[in-house]
Short mmCIF file of C-alpha atoms in Angstrom, two decimals:
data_model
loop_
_atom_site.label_atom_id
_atom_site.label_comp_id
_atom_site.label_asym_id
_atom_site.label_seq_id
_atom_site.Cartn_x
_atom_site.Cartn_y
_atom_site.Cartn_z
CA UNK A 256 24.56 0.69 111.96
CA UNK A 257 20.73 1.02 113.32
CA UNK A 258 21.45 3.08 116.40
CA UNK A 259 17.75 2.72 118.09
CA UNK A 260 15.87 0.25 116.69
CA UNK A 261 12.00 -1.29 117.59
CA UNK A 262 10.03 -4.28 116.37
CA UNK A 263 7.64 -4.66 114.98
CA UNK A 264 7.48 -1.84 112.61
CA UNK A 265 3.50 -2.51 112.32
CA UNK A 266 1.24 -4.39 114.28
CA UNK A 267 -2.53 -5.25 113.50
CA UNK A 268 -4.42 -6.74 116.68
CA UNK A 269 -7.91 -7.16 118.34
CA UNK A 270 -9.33 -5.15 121.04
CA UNK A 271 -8.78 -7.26 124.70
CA UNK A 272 -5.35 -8.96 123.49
CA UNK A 273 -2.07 -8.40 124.79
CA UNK A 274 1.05 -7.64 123.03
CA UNK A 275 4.37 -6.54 123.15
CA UNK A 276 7.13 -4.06 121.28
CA UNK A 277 11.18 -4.43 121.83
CA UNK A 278 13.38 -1.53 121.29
CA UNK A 279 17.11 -1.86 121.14
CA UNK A 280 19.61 0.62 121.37
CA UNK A 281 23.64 0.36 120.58
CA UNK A 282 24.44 3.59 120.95
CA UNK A 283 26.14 3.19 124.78
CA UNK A 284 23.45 5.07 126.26
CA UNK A 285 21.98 4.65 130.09
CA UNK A 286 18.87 6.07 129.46
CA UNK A 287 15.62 4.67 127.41
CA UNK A 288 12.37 6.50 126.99
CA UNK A 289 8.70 5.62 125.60
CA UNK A 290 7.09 8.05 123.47
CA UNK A 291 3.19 7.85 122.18
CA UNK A 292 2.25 9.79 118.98
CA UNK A 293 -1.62 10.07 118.37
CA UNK A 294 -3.54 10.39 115.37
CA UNK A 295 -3.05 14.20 115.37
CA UNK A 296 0.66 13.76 115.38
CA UNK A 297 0.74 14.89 118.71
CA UNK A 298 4.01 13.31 120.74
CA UNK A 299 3.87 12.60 124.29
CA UNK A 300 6.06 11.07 127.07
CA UNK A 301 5.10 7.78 128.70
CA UNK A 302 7.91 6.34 130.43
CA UNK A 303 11.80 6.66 131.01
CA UNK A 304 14.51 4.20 132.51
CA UNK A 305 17.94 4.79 133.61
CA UNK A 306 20.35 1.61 134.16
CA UNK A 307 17.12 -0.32 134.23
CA UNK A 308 15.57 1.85 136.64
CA UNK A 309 12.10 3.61 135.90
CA UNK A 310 12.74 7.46 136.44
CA UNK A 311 9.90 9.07 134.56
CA UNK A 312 6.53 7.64 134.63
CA UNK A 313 3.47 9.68 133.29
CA UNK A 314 -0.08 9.34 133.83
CA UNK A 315 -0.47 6.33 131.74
CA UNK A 316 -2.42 3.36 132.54
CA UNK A 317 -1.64 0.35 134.67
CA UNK A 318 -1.94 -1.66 131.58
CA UNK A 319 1.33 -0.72 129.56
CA UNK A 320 4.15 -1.50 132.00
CA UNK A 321 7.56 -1.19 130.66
CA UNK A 322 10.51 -3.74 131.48
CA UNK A 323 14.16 -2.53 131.24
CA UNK A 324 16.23 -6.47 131.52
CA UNK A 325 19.72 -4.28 130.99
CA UNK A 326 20.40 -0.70 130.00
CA UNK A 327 20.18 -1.58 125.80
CA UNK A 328 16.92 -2.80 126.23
CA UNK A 329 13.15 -1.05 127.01
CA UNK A 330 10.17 -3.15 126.12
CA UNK A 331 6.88 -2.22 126.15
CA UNK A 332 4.26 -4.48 127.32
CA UNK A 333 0.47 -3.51 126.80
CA UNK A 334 -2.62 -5.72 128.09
CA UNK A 335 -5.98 -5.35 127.48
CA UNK A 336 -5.68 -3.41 124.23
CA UNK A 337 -8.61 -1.20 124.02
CA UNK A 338 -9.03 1.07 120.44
CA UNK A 339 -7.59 4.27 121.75
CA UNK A 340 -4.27 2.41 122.43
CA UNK A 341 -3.58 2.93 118.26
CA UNK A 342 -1.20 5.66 117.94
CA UNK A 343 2.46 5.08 116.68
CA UNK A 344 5.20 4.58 119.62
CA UNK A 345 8.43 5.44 119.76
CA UNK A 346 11.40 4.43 121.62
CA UNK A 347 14.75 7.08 122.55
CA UNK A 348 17.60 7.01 124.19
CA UNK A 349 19.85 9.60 125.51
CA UNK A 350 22.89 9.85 128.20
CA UNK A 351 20.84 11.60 131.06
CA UNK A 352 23.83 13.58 132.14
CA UNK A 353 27.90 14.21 131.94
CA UNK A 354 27.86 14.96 128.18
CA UNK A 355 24.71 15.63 125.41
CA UNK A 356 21.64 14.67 126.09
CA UNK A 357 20.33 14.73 122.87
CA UNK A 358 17.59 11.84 122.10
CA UNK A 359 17.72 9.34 119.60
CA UNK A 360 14.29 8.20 117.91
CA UNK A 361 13.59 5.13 116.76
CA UNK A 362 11.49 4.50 113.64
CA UNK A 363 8.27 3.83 115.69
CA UNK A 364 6.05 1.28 116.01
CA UNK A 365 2.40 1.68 114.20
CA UNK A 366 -0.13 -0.47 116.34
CA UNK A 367 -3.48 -0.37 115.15
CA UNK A 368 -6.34 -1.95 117.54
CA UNK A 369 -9.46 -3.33 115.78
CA UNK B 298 0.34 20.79 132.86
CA UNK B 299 3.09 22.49 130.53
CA UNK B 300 2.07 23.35 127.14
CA UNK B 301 3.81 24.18 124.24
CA UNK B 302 2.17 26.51 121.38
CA UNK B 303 3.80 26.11 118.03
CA UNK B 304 2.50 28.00 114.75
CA UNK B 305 1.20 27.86 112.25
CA UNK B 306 -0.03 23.96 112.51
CA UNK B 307 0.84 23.90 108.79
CA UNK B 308 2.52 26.06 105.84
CA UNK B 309 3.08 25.73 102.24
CA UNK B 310 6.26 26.40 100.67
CA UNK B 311 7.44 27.37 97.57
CA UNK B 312 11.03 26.01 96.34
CA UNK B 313 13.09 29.12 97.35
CA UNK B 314 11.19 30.70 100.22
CA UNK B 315 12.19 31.24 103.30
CA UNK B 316 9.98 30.64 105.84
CA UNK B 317 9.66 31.05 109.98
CA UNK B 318 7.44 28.87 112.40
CA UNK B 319 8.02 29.91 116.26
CA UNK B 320 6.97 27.92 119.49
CA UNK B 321 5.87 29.92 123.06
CA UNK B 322 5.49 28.54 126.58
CA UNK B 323 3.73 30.49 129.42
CA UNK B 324 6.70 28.99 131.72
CA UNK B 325 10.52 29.24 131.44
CA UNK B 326 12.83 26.84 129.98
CA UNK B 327 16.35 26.06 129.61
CA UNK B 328 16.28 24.42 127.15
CA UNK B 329 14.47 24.44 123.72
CA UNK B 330 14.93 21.67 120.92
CA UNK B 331 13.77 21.61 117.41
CA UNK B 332 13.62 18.51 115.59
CA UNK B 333 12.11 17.35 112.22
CA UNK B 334 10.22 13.84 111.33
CA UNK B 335 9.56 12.92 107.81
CA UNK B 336 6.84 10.21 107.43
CA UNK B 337 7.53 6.97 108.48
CA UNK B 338 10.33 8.19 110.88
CA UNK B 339 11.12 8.89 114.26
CA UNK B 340 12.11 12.81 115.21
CA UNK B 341 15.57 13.81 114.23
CA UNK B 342 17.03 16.63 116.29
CA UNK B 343 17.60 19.65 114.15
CA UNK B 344 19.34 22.47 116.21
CA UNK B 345 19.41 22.46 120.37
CA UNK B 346 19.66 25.78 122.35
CA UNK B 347 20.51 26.18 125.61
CA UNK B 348 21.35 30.00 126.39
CA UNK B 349 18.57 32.50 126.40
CA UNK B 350 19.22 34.83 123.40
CA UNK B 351 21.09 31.98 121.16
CA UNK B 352 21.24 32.05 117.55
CA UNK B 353 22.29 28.85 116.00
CA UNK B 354 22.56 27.80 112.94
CA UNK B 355 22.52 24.04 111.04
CA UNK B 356 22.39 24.70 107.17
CA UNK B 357 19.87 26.56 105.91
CA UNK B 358 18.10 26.22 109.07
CA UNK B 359 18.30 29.23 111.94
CA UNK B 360 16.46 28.72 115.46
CA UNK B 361 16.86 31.56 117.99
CA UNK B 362 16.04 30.67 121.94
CA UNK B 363 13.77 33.50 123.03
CA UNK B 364 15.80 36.53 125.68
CA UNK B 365 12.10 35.39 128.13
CA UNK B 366 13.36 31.48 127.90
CA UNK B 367 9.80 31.42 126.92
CA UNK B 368 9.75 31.01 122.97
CA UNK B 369 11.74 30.24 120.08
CA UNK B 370 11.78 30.35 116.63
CA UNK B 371 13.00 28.37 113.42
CA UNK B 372 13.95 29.57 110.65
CA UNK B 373 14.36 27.61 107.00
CA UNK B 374 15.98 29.70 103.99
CA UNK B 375 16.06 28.81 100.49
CA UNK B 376 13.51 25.87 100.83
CA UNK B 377 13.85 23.01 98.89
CA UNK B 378 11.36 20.07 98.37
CA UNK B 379 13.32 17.69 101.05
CA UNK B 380 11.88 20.44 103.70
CA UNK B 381 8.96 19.18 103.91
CA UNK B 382 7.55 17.05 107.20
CA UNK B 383 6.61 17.96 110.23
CA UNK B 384 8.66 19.94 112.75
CA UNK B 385 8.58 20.13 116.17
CA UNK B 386 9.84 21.83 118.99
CA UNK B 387 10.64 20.45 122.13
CA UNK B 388 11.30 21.49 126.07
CA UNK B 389 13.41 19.77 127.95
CA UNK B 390 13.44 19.61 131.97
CA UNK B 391 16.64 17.91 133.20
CA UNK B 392 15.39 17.66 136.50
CA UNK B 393 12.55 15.73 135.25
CA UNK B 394 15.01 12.85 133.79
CA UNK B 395 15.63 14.79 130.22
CA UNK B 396 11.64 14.89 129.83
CA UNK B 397 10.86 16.26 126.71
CA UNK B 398 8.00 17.73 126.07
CA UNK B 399 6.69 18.87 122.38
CA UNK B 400 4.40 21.42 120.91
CA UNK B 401 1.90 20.23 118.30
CA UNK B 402 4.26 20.56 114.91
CA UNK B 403 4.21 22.48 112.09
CA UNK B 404 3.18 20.48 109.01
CA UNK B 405 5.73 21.82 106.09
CA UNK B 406 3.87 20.60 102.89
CA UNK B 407 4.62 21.66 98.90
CA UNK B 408 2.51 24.57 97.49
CA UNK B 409 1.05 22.24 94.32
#
């Protein structure tokens, strides 16, 4: 029944690693979206794909790069980790046009960087 | 860049109160969201407007889209203890890809 789900729910690393977080959607949905939530509970866009191809892309560093392998799919892949990378992120997904666009949140995925 | 002000940042409620939170942009937009997130969750859309002047209801909840396009409100009557979390609204630019873009909440918390 999840409709937009991520993994891991939590993750606990050290400054300089790299890591990764899946999000899944099986709602039918073309379009995915990356969203990063700071300490202050302030929400942000980072990055969007439609059919796997990258159509919003804010000023975020060259060290997250997203990767879209079909339409269900957005991963998030982050290098370097530095401690101001610890914020909660969230994956969406929407239709982006021909019907609502409403977005779907997932549950989020709490990284903390030590 | 666009900004979003939403206030108050927080509010205590009383079981039974109604109470009013409003967001205001110093640009125009089509389209104004308002969605909720309770801790440990993702934002759930609460009421979407997409006329200038629209009143629209969901529940107890009311959120008008300003007449400018440049502010909205929301509205919760009769609060009950599940209101509280933080609520946000949201712009949304279609011909930016859907962007959404959010103001900085409005913490909804229990008067003790």
């Amino acid at each position: 029944d999840t409709a937009v789900s991520q993994t891991p729910k939590y993750l606990v690393t050290q400054m300089g690693n790299d890591k990764s977080i899946k999000c899944e959607q099986n709602l039918g949905h073309d379009t995915m979206y990356w969203y990063k939530q700071d300490s202050k509970k302030f929400l942000k866009i980072m990055f969007s794909y439609n059919n796997k191809e990258l159509i919003i892309n804010e000023t975020v560093p060259n060290r997250f790069s997203p990767k879209s392998p079909d339409k269900a799919h957005l991963n998030l892949h982050i290098n370097s980790l530095e401690l101001g990378d610890s914020a909660v992120y969230f994956c969406a997904s929407s239709h982006l046009a021909g019907g609502p666009v409403t977005q779907y949140f997932g549950p989020g995925t709490r990284l903390l960087v030590l | 860049g666009q900004q979003l002000n939403q206030s108050p940042q927080s509010m205590f409620i009383q079981e039974g109160e109604d109470v009013s939170m409003n967001c205001t942009s110093s640009s125009i937009f089509n389209t104004w969201l308002w969605y909720k997130q309770e801790p440990g969750e993702g934002p759930v859309l609460l009421i979407a407007l997409y006329k200038a002047g629209e009143l629209t209801s969901n529940g107890r909840l009311t959120a008008q889209f300003g007449i400018t396009r440049k502010d909205s409100f929301l509205n919760i009557s009769a609060s009950i203890p599940s209101d509280v979390g933080i609520y946000f609204c949201a712009v949304m630019i279609k011909a930016a890809g859907n962007k959404l873009t959010f103001g900085g909440g409005t913490r909804v918390l229990v008067k003790p």
